[in-house]
Coordinates of C-alpha atoms in Angstrom, one line a residue:
L1 CA 0.0 0.0 0.0
S2 CA 1.3 3.5 -0.9
P3 CA 1.3 6.2 1.7
G4 CA -2.1 7.8 2.2
S5 CA -4.9 8.0 4.7
M6 CA -7.9 6.1 6.0
E7 CA -11.0 8.1 6.4
Y8 CA -14.4 7.2 8.0
R9 CA -17.1 9.8 7.4
I10 CA -19.7 10.1 10.1
D11 CA -21.8 12.8 8.4
E12 CA -21.3 15.8 6.3
T13 CA -19.2 17.6 8.9
R14 CA -17.7 14.9 11.0
Q15 CA -15.1 12.3 10.0
V16 CA -12.2 10.2 11.3
R17 CA -8.9 10.5 9.4
L18 CA -5.8 8.4 10.1
E19 CA -2.6 9.1 8.0
F20 CA -0.4 6.1 7.2
Q21 CA 3.0 5.9 5.8
G22 CA 2.5 2.7 3.9
G23 CA 1.8 -0.9 4.5
N24 CA 1.4 -4.3 2.9
L25 CA -1.0 -7.2 2.7
D26 CA 0.4 -10.5 1.7
G27 CA -1.4 -13.8 1.2
R28 CA 0.1 -17.1 0.3
L29 CA -1.3 -20.6 -0.2
D30 CA 1.3 -23.3 -0.8
K31 CA 1.5 -27.1 -0.2
R32 CA 1.9 -26.6 3.6
Q33 CA -0.3 -23.8 4.6
L34 CA -2.4 -20.7 4.1
A35 CA -0.5 -17.6 5.4
A36 CA -1.6 -14.0 5.6
D37 CA 0.3 -10.9 6.8
I38 CA -1.1 -7.4 7.3
N39 CA 1.1 -4.4 8.2
L40 CA 0.2 -0.7 8.4
D41 CA 2.4 2.1 9.6
M42 CA 0.2 5.1 10.7
S43 CA 2.5 7.8 11.8
G44 CA 3.5 6.2 15.1
N45 CA 0.3 4.1 15.1
G46 CA 0.4 0.7 13.7
L47 CA -1.4 -2.6 13.0
N48 CA 0.3 -6.0 12.5
A49 CA -1.6 -9.2 12.0
K50 CA -0.5 -12.7 11.1
L51 CA -2.6 -15.8 10.2
L52 CA -1.5 -19.4 9.6
V53 CA -3.8 -22.4 8.7
P54 CA -2.4 -25.8 7.7
R55 CA -3.5 -26.8 4.2
E56 CA -4.4 -30.4 4.6
P57 CA -7.1 -30.0 7.4
L58 CA -8.2 -26.8 5.6
E59 CA -9.2 -28.8 2.5
K60 CA -10.9 -31.6 4.5
D61 CA -13.1 -29.4 6.8
F62 CA -12.0 -25.8 7.1
R63 CA -14.0 -25.2 10.2
K64 CA -12.0 -27.9 12.0
A65 CA -8.6 -26.7 10.7
P66 CA -6.2 -25.5 13.5
L67 CA -5.6 -21.8 13.6
S68 CA -2.6 -19.8 14.8
G69 CA -1.6 -16.1 14.5
S70 CA -1.3 -12.8 16.2
I71 CA -2.7 -9.3 16.3
K72 CA -0.8 -6.2 17.4
L73 CA -2.4 -2.8 17.5
N74 CA -1.3 0.6 18.7
V75 CA -3.5 3.7 18.0
K76 CA -2.9 7.0 19.8
E77 CA -5.1 9.7 18.4
N78 CA -6.6 12.9 19.9
G79 CA -10.3 13.3 19.2
L80 CA -10.7 9.7 17.9
V81 CA -13.8 8.9 20.1
G82 CA -15.2 12.4 19.6
A83 CA -15.2 12.0 15.9
I84 CA -17.2 8.8 16.1
V85 CA -19.6 9.6 19.0
P86 CA -21.6 12.8 18.7
G87 CA -21.4 15.2 21.6
V88 CA -18.2 13.7 23.0
N89 CA -14.7 15.4 23.0
E90 CA -11.5 14.0 24.5
K91 CA -8.0 15.4 24.6
E92 CA -6.1 12.1 24.5
G93 CA -7.0 8.5 23.6
Q94 CA -5.1 5.3 23.2
I95 CA -5.9 1.7 22.2
T96 CA -3.3 -1.1 22.3
A97 CA -3.7 -4.8 21.8
N98 CA -1.3 -7.8 21.8
L99 CA -3.3 -10.9 21.1
K100 CA -2.5 -14.5 20.0
L101 CA -5.0 -16.5 17.9
G102 CA -5.5 -20.2 18.5
G103 CA -8.1 -22.9 18.4
L104 CA -10.0 -23.9 15.2
V105 CA -11.2 -21.8 12.3
G106 CA -14.8 -22.6 13.3
D107 CA -14.0 -22.2 17.1
P108 CA -11.2 -19.6 17.5
S109 CA -9.6 -18.7 20.8
L110 CA -7.7 -15.6 22.0
A111 CA -4.9 -15.1 24.5
G112 CA -3.3 -11.8 25.5
K113 CA -4.4 -8.3 26.5
A114 CA -6.1 -5.2 25.1
F115 CA -6.1 -1.8 26.6
L116 CA -8.2 1.4 26.2
K117 CA -7.3 4.7 27.9
I118 CA -9.0 8.1 27.4
K119 CA -8.1 11.3 29.3
D120 CA -10.2 14.5 29.8
M121 CA -13.4 13.6 28.0
D122 CA -16.4 16.0 27.9
V123 CA -19.8 14.6 27.3
T124 CA -21.7 17.7 26.3
M125 CA -25.2 16.4 26.2
A126 CA -25.0 15.2 29.9
G127 CA -22.8 18.1 31.0
L128 CA -20.1 15.8 32.3
H129 CA -16.3 15.9 32.4
L130 CA -14.6 12.5 32.8
D131 CA -11.0 12.8 33.9
E132 CA -10.2 9.2 32.8
I133 CA -11.7 6.2 31.2
L134 CA -9.7 3.0 31.6
F135 CA -10.5 -0.5 30.4
N136 CA -8.3 -3.7 30.3
V137 CA -9.4 -6.8 28.5
S138 CA -7.6 -10.1 29.0
A139 CA -8.0 -13.5 27.3
D140 CA -6.8 -16.8 28.8
G141 CA -6.4 -18.7 25.6
A142 CA -9.6 -20.7 26.1
R143 CA -13.0 -19.2 25.6
G144 CA -13.1 -16.4 28.1
L145 CA -12.6 -12.6 28.0
D146 CA -12.2 -10.7 31.3
L147 CA -13.0 -7.0 31.5
Q148 CA -11.8 -4.6 34.3
G149 CA -12.1 -0.8 34.1
H150 CA -13.4 2.4 35.5
L151 CA -14.7 5.9 34.7
K152 CA -13.3 8.7 36.9
S153 CA -15.0 12.0 37.5
G154 CA -13.3 14.2 40.2
K155 CA -12.7 12.0 43.2
N156 CA -15.4 9.5 42.3
F157 CA -15.2 6.3 40.3
L158 CA -17.7 4.1 38.5
K159 CA -16.1 0.7 38.4
V160 CA -16.8 -1.9 35.7
A161 CA -16.0 -5.7 35.8
G162 CA -17.2 -8.5 33.7
N163 CA -16.5 -11.4 31.4
L164 CA -17.6 -12.8 28.0
V165 CA -17.6 -16.5 27.0
L166 CA -16.7 -17.0 23.3
D167 CA -19.1 -19.9 22.8
A168 CA -21.8 -19.6 20.2
S169 CA -23.4 -22.8 21.3
R170 CA -24.1 -21.2 24.7
G171 CA -25.3 -18.0 23.2
W172 CA -22.2 -15.9 24.0
P173 CA -23.0 -15.5 27.7
A174 CA -21.7 -12.3 29.3
H175 CA -21.7 -10.9 32.8
V176 CA -21.0 -7.2 33.9
E177 CA -21.0 -5.6 37.3
L178 CA -21.3 -1.8 37.9
K179 CA -20.4 -0.2 41.2
G180 CA -19.9 3.3 42.2
S181 CA -20.4 5.9 44.9
N182 CA -21.8 9.4 44.5
F183 CA -20.9 9.4 40.8
M184 CA -22.3 12.3 38.7
V185 CA -24.3 11.1 35.6
V186 CA -26.0 14.3 34.6
N187 CA -24.9 18.0 35.2
I188 CA -26.9 20.3 32.9
P189 CA -28.9 23.5 33.7
D190 CA -32.1 21.5 34.2
A191 CA -30.6 18.7 36.3
M192 CA -27.8 17.5 38.4
V193 CA -27.9 13.8 39.4
R194 CA -25.5 11.6 41.4
I195 CA -25.9 7.9 41.8
S196 CA -24.4 5.0 43.8
P197 CA -25.1 1.9 41.7
D198 CA -24.5 -1.7 42.7
M199 CA -25.7 -3.6 39.6
K200 CA -25.2 -7.0 37.9
V201 CA -26.2 -7.7 34.3
D202 CA -26.2 -11.1 32.6
Y203 CA -26.8 -11.8 29.0
S204 CA -27.1 -14.7 26.6
E205 CA -28.9 -15.1 23.3
K206 CA -31.2 -17.8 24.7
N207 CA -32.2 -16.0 28.0
G208 CA -31.8 -12.3 27.0
V209 CA -30.9 -9.8 29.6
R210 CA -31.1 -10.4 33.4
V211 CA -30.6 -7.3 35.7
R212 CA -30.3 -7.3 39.4
G213 CA -29.2 -4.6 41.8
I214 CA -29.6 -1.3 43.6
I215 CA -29.4 2.3 42.3
T216 CA -29.2 4.8 45.1
V217 CA -29.6 8.6 44.4
P218 CA -27.8 10.5 47.2
Q219 CA -28.2 13.9 45.6
A220 CA -30.2 15.4 42.7
E221 CA -31.2 18.9 41.8
I222 CA -33.9 18.9 39.1
H223 CA -35.0 22.4 37.8
P224 CA -36.9 22.2 34.5
H225 CA -36.7 25.6 32.9
M226 CA -39.5 27.5 31.2
I227 CA -39.3 28.4 27.6
P228 CA -38.1 32.1 27.4
S229 CA -40.7 34.6 26.3
G230 CA -40.6 35.6 22.7
V231 CA -40.3 32.0 21.3
E232 CA -41.5 32.1 17.7
K233 CA -44.6 30.2 16.7
P234 CA -44.0 27.2 14.5
S235 CA -44.0 28.1 10.8
S236 CA -47.2 27.3 8.9
D237 CA -45.3 25.1 6.5
I238 CA -44.3 22.6 9.3
V239 CA -46.0 19.3 8.8
I240 CA -46.1 16.6 11.6
V241 CA -46.3 13.1 10.2
S242 CA -47.9 10.4 12.4
R243 CA -45.9 7.2 12.8
E244 CA -47.8 4.2 13.9
H245 CA -46.0 1.8 16.3
P246 CA -46.5 -1.9 15.7
K247 CA -48.7 -3.5 18.3
G248 CA -48.8 -7.0 19.7
K249 CA -45.1 -7.7 19.2
E250 CA -42.9 -8.7 22.0
A251 CA -39.5 -7.3 22.4
V252 CA -36.9 -9.2 20.5
L253 CA -34.6 -9.3 23.5
P254 CA -36.4 -10.5 26.7
V255 CA -35.5 -8.5 29.8
D256 CA -35.8 -9.9 33.4
A257 CA -35.0 -7.2 36.0
D258 CA -35.3 -6.6 39.7
I259 CA -34.1 -3.1 40.5
T260 CA -34.3 -1.2 43.7
L261 CA -34.3 2.6 43.4
G262 CA -33.5 4.6 46.5
L263 CA -33.9 8.4 46.8
L264 CA -32.0 9.9 49.8
D265 CA -32.7 13.1 51.6
D266 CA -31.0 15.5 49.2
V267 CA -33.2 14.9 46.1
H268 CA -34.8 18.3 45.2
F269 CA -37.3 19.1 42.5
N270 CA -38.3 22.6 41.5
G271 CA -40.4 23.1 38.4
F272 CA -43.9 23.3 37.0
G273 CA -45.2 24.9 40.2
L274 CA -43.8 22.2 42.4
D275 CA -40.9 22.8 44.8
C276 CA -40.2 19.9 47.1
Y277 CA -37.8 17.3 48.4
I278 CA -38.5 13.6 47.6
T279 CA -37.3 10.5 49.4
G280 CA -38.2 6.9 49.5
K281 CA -37.5 3.5 47.9
L282 CA -39.1 1.5 45.0
S283 CA -38.5 -2.0 44.0
V284 CA -39.2 -2.4 40.2
T285 CA -39.8 -5.8 38.7
V286 CA -39.7 -6.5 34.9
R287 CA -40.6 -9.8 33.4
P288 CA -40.6 -10.8 29.7
G289 CA -43.9 -10.0 28.0
K290 CA -45.4 -8.3 31.1
E291 CA -45.9 -4.8 32.3
P292 CA -43.3 -3.5 34.8
V293 CA -44.6 -3.4 38.4
A294 CA -43.4 -1.9 41.6
H295 CA -43.5 -2.1 45.4
G296 CA -42.6 0.7 47.8
E297 CA -43.4 4.4 48.2
L298 CA -41.9 7.9 47.6
K299 CA -42.6 10.7 50.1
I300 CA -42.7 14.5 49.6
V301 CA -41.0 15.4 52.9
K302 CA -41.4 19.2 52.5
G303 CA -42.5 21.5 49.7
T304 CA -45.0 23.8 48.1
F305 CA -47.4 23.4 45.2
R306 CA -48.7 26.3 43.0
F307 CA -52.4 26.0 42.4
Y308 CA -54.5 28.6 40.6
G309 CA -51.9 31.3 41.4
H310 CA -51.4 30.3 45.0
D311 CA -48.6 28.5 46.8
L312 CA -49.9 25.6 48.8
E313 CA -47.9 24.0 51.5
I314 CA -47.7 20.2 51.1
K315 CA -48.7 18.7 54.4
K316 CA -48.7 15.1 53.1
G317 CA -47.4 13.7 49.9
I318 CA -47.1 9.9 49.2
I319 CA -46.8 8.1 45.9
S320 CA -47.2 4.4 46.7
Y321 CA -47.0 1.0 44.8
A322 CA -48.3 -2.3 46.1
G323 CA -47.3 -4.5 43.1
G324 CA -49.2 -2.5 40.5
R325 CA -48.1 -1.0 37.2
L326 CA -45.6 1.8 37.1
D327 CA -48.0 4.1 35.4
N328 CA -50.8 3.7 38.1
P329 CA -49.4 4.5 41.5
G330 CA -51.5 5.3 44.6
I331 CA -51.7 9.0 45.4
D332 CA -52.2 10.5 48.9
L333 CA -51.7 14.2 48.8
L334 CA -52.8 17.1 51.1
A335 CA -51.8 20.7 50.2
V336 CA -53.2 23.8 52.0
R337 CA -52.9 27.5 52.4
Q338 CA -54.3 30.0 55.0
V339 CA -57.4 32.0 54.1
A340 CA -58.5 34.4 56.9
G341 CA -56.6 32.2 59.4
L342 CA -58.3 29.0 58.2
P343 CA -56.4 26.2 56.5
V344 CA -58.0 25.3 53.2
G345 CA -56.7 23.2 50.3
I346 CA -57.1 20.1 48.2
K347 CA -56.9 16.4 49.2
V348 CA -56.0 13.9 46.5
T349 CA -56.5 10.2 47.0
G350 CA -56.8 7.0 44.9
Y351 CA -54.9 5.8 41.9
V352 CA -53.8 7.7 38.8
T353 CA -56.5 5.9 36.8
D354 CA -59.2 6.6 39.3
I355 CA -58.3 9.6 41.3
D356 CA -60.5 11.5 43.8
V357 CA -59.9 15.3 44.4
K358 CA -61.8 17.2 47.1
G359 CA -61.6 20.5 48.7
Y360 CA -60.2 20.4 52.2
S361 CA -60.7 22.5 55.4
T362 CA -60.2 22.1 59.1
D363 CA -63.7 23.6 59.5
P364 CA -66.2 20.7 59.4
S365 CA -69.0 23.1 58.4
L366 CA -67.4 23.9 55.0
S367 CA -68.4 21.6 52.1
S368 CA -65.7 20.5 49.6
E369 CA -67.0 23.0 47.0
D370 CA -66.9 25.9 49.5
A371 CA -63.3 24.9 50.5
L372 CA -62.3 25.0 46.9
T373 CA -63.9 28.3 46.3
M374 CA -62.0 29.8 49.3
L375 CA -58.8 28.2 48.1
I376 CA -59.1 29.6 44.6
T377 CA -60.6 33.1 45.3
G378 CA -59.4 33.8 48.8
K379 CA -63.0 34.7 49.9
T380 CA -64.7 33.4 53.0
K381 CA -68.3 32.5 53.3
H382 CA -68.9 35.8 55.1
D383 CA -67.3 38.0 52.4
P384 CA -69.5 39.7 49.8
G385 CA -69.5 38.0 46.5
F386 CA -68.6 34.5 47.9
N387 CA -71.7 32.9 46.4
E388 CA -71.0 34.5 43.1
A389 CA -67.4 33.2 43.2
A390 CA -68.7 29.7 44.0
S391 CA -71.1 30.0 41.1
N392 CA -68.3 31.0 38.8
T393 CA -66.3 28.0 39.8
A394 CA -69.3 25.8 39.1
R395 CA -70.0 27.6 35.8
I396 CA -66.5 27.1 34.5
A397 CA -66.7 23.3 35.4
G398 CA -70.1 23.1 33.6
A399 CA -68.9 25.0 30.5
D400 CA -66.0 22.6 30.2
L401 CA -68.5 19.6 30.3
L402 CA -70.6 21.3 27.6
A403 CA -67.6 22.0 25.5
Q404 CA -66.6 18.3 25.7
Q405 CA -70.0 17.3 24.4
L406 CA -70.0 19.9 21.6
S407 CA -66.6 18.8 20.4
G408 CA -68.1 15.8 18.6
Y409 CA -70.2 18.2 16.4
T410 CA -67.4 20.6 15.5
G411 CA -64.9 18.1 14.0
L412 CA -62.5 18.9 16.8
D413 CA -61.0 16.2 19.0
H414 CA -60.8 18.7 22.0
L415 CA -62.9 21.7 23.0
E416 CA -62.3 22.7 26.6
V417 CA -63.1 25.6 28.9
S418 CA -61.1 26.3 32.0
G419 CA -60.5 29.0 34.6
A420 CA -57.7 31.5 34.2
G421 CA -55.4 32.3 37.1
K422 CA -56.7 33.9 40.4
N423 CA -59.7 35.5 38.9
S424 CA -62.4 32.9 38.8
S425 CA -64.5 35.0 36.4
E426 CA -62.0 34.7 33.6
I427 CA -62.0 31.8 31.3
R428 CA -59.8 30.2 28.5
V429 CA -61.0 28.1 25.6
F430 CA -58.8 25.4 24.0
A431 CA -59.6 23.8 20.6
G432 CA -57.4 21.1 19.3
K433 CA -56.9 18.0 17.0
D434 CA -55.1 14.8 17.7
V435 CA -52.1 14.3 15.4
T436 CA -51.2 11.0 16.9
E437 CA -52.6 8.9 19.7
D438 CA -50.5 10.9 22.2
L439 CA -49.9 14.2 20.5
T440 CA -52.5 17.0 20.3
V441 CA -52.0 20.5 18.7
G442 CA -54.4 23.4 18.8
V443 CA -54.9 27.0 19.9
E444 CA -56.1 28.5 23.2
S445 CA -57.6 31.9 23.8
G446 CA -59.3 33.7 26.7
T447 CA -60.4 36.8 28.5
D448 CA -57.1 37.1 30.4
D449 CA -53.9 38.9 29.4
D450 CA -52.2 35.8 27.8
G451 CA -54.0 36.3 24.5
T452 CA -54.0 33.6 21.8
Q453 CA -51.4 30.8 22.0
F454 CA -50.3 27.9 20.0
V455 CA -50.5 24.7 22.2
A456 CA -48.9 21.3 21.8
R457 CA -49.7 18.5 24.3
Y458 CA -48.0 15.2 24.7
H459 CA -49.9 12.6 26.7
L460 CA -47.8 10.9 29.4
W461 CA -50.5 8.8 31.1
K462 CA -54.1 9.2 32.2
G463 CA -54.6 12.7 33.7
L464 CA -51.1 13.9 33.0
D465 CA -49.9 15.7 29.8
F466 CA -46.7 17.6 28.9
E467 CA -47.8 20.9 27.4
M468 CA -45.9 23.6 25.4
K469 CA -47.4 27.1 24.7
S470 CA -46.2 29.8 22.4
G471 CA -47.8 33.2 22.0
A472 CA -47.0 36.9 21.5
A473 CA -47.6 37.8 25.1
R474 CA -46.1 34.7 26.8
S475 CA -44.6 31.3 26.1
G476 CA -43.8 28.4 28.3
M477 CA -44.0 24.6 29.1
G478 CA -45.3 22.5 31.9
L479 CA -47.1 19.5 33.2
M480 CA -50.9 19.7 32.8
Y481 CA -52.9 17.6 35.1
T482 CA -56.6 16.9 34.7
I483 CA -58.7 16.1 37.8
E484 CA -62.2 15.0 38.0
F485 CA -64.4 15.9 41.0
K486 CA -66.7 13.2 42.4

């Protein structure tokens, strides 16, 4: 081979390029054997490989022919990983290997070691800086490969250990263990998360993936940001294409998992009107072909919740699982504020698929509806206009019910009426169409100062949607919850 370069293009702007000074590829088949030699000189990097197979057994049954040879590799290139993996940049990387080939052509074996070392890697998408990535792979000449390595960030390590059996008849079984303490996995403006994992993962083609272990979260700061005001509306020429997902098909790779997730005392969430600390433990079970289920509970130990323009203090907040599906936990929530010296609020109980929301007050003479009116308007039963405020609250709820009935005659999938902010006399109307089963787009307008807005909603599960709004006066995003009063 004449001097030149090897180039691997990732996309129009990203590519890997290795210069080489020359090399040769020789292949010979004579009376005794098949021999092959590969040599590449890449400006200090190099590849050398040799292969020998006796001719007589090769002609009888090539799969049973004895195999011998060697592979030597040394590549030291800055930015090599970053050119292959989007959003990753490293200052220094090195791969070395010194392996011997043996066994049979149809059942080869390896002996020797391979080594990967990367220094000062930035993972921009996760906001992480890894000081070092180090992996050692060793082969014993039989069928096994052993892996030892770690990722280092600051003073903390994520250790990796495992093995792979080179046996196709057994489905290439592999075992990996992950252990770490207070290791940062995300550090972006919206979230900072540290974990202490103790996980074991087993794999084979026959049995799929088996996962066992514990993931403890000692610290997390989650702060979802609002979309800044002035966000432009989507252009009129944007077309959203629906993509149907195949139904009734099981995953190609079966997964069997028992994972315990523990949130310690320093897990803080502040966004979408909720500001709280969350602690607790969940045991999640996944079985092939079945919905994931969970046991345990998460507690809101302290926090506030913004409701109709008011900050409510969370007196009790429990999300519990008793072997049910992950998307249908039990809810037990009590959030209150003071109105004229009297605690009033909302009490939420039941399951996500069958939730019960009622007004709450320490005054037994107040009905649920009166407590809600006090909570939303700040008026007491003795204040002028209380009955009118209560009537407005009921009127908005009734208008929404009528709008839902009328939507079937307008060709719209959604026609909704809701209250707007603190003033219970103001209303907003939303009209929308379903683009997919989970995505709805439409417009919203009302009597308040927000004006007309473009709205996109993505359905997460029953009663909970992720919503984005864009308008001339205001833009933002948040979680929209729908509650039904019984």
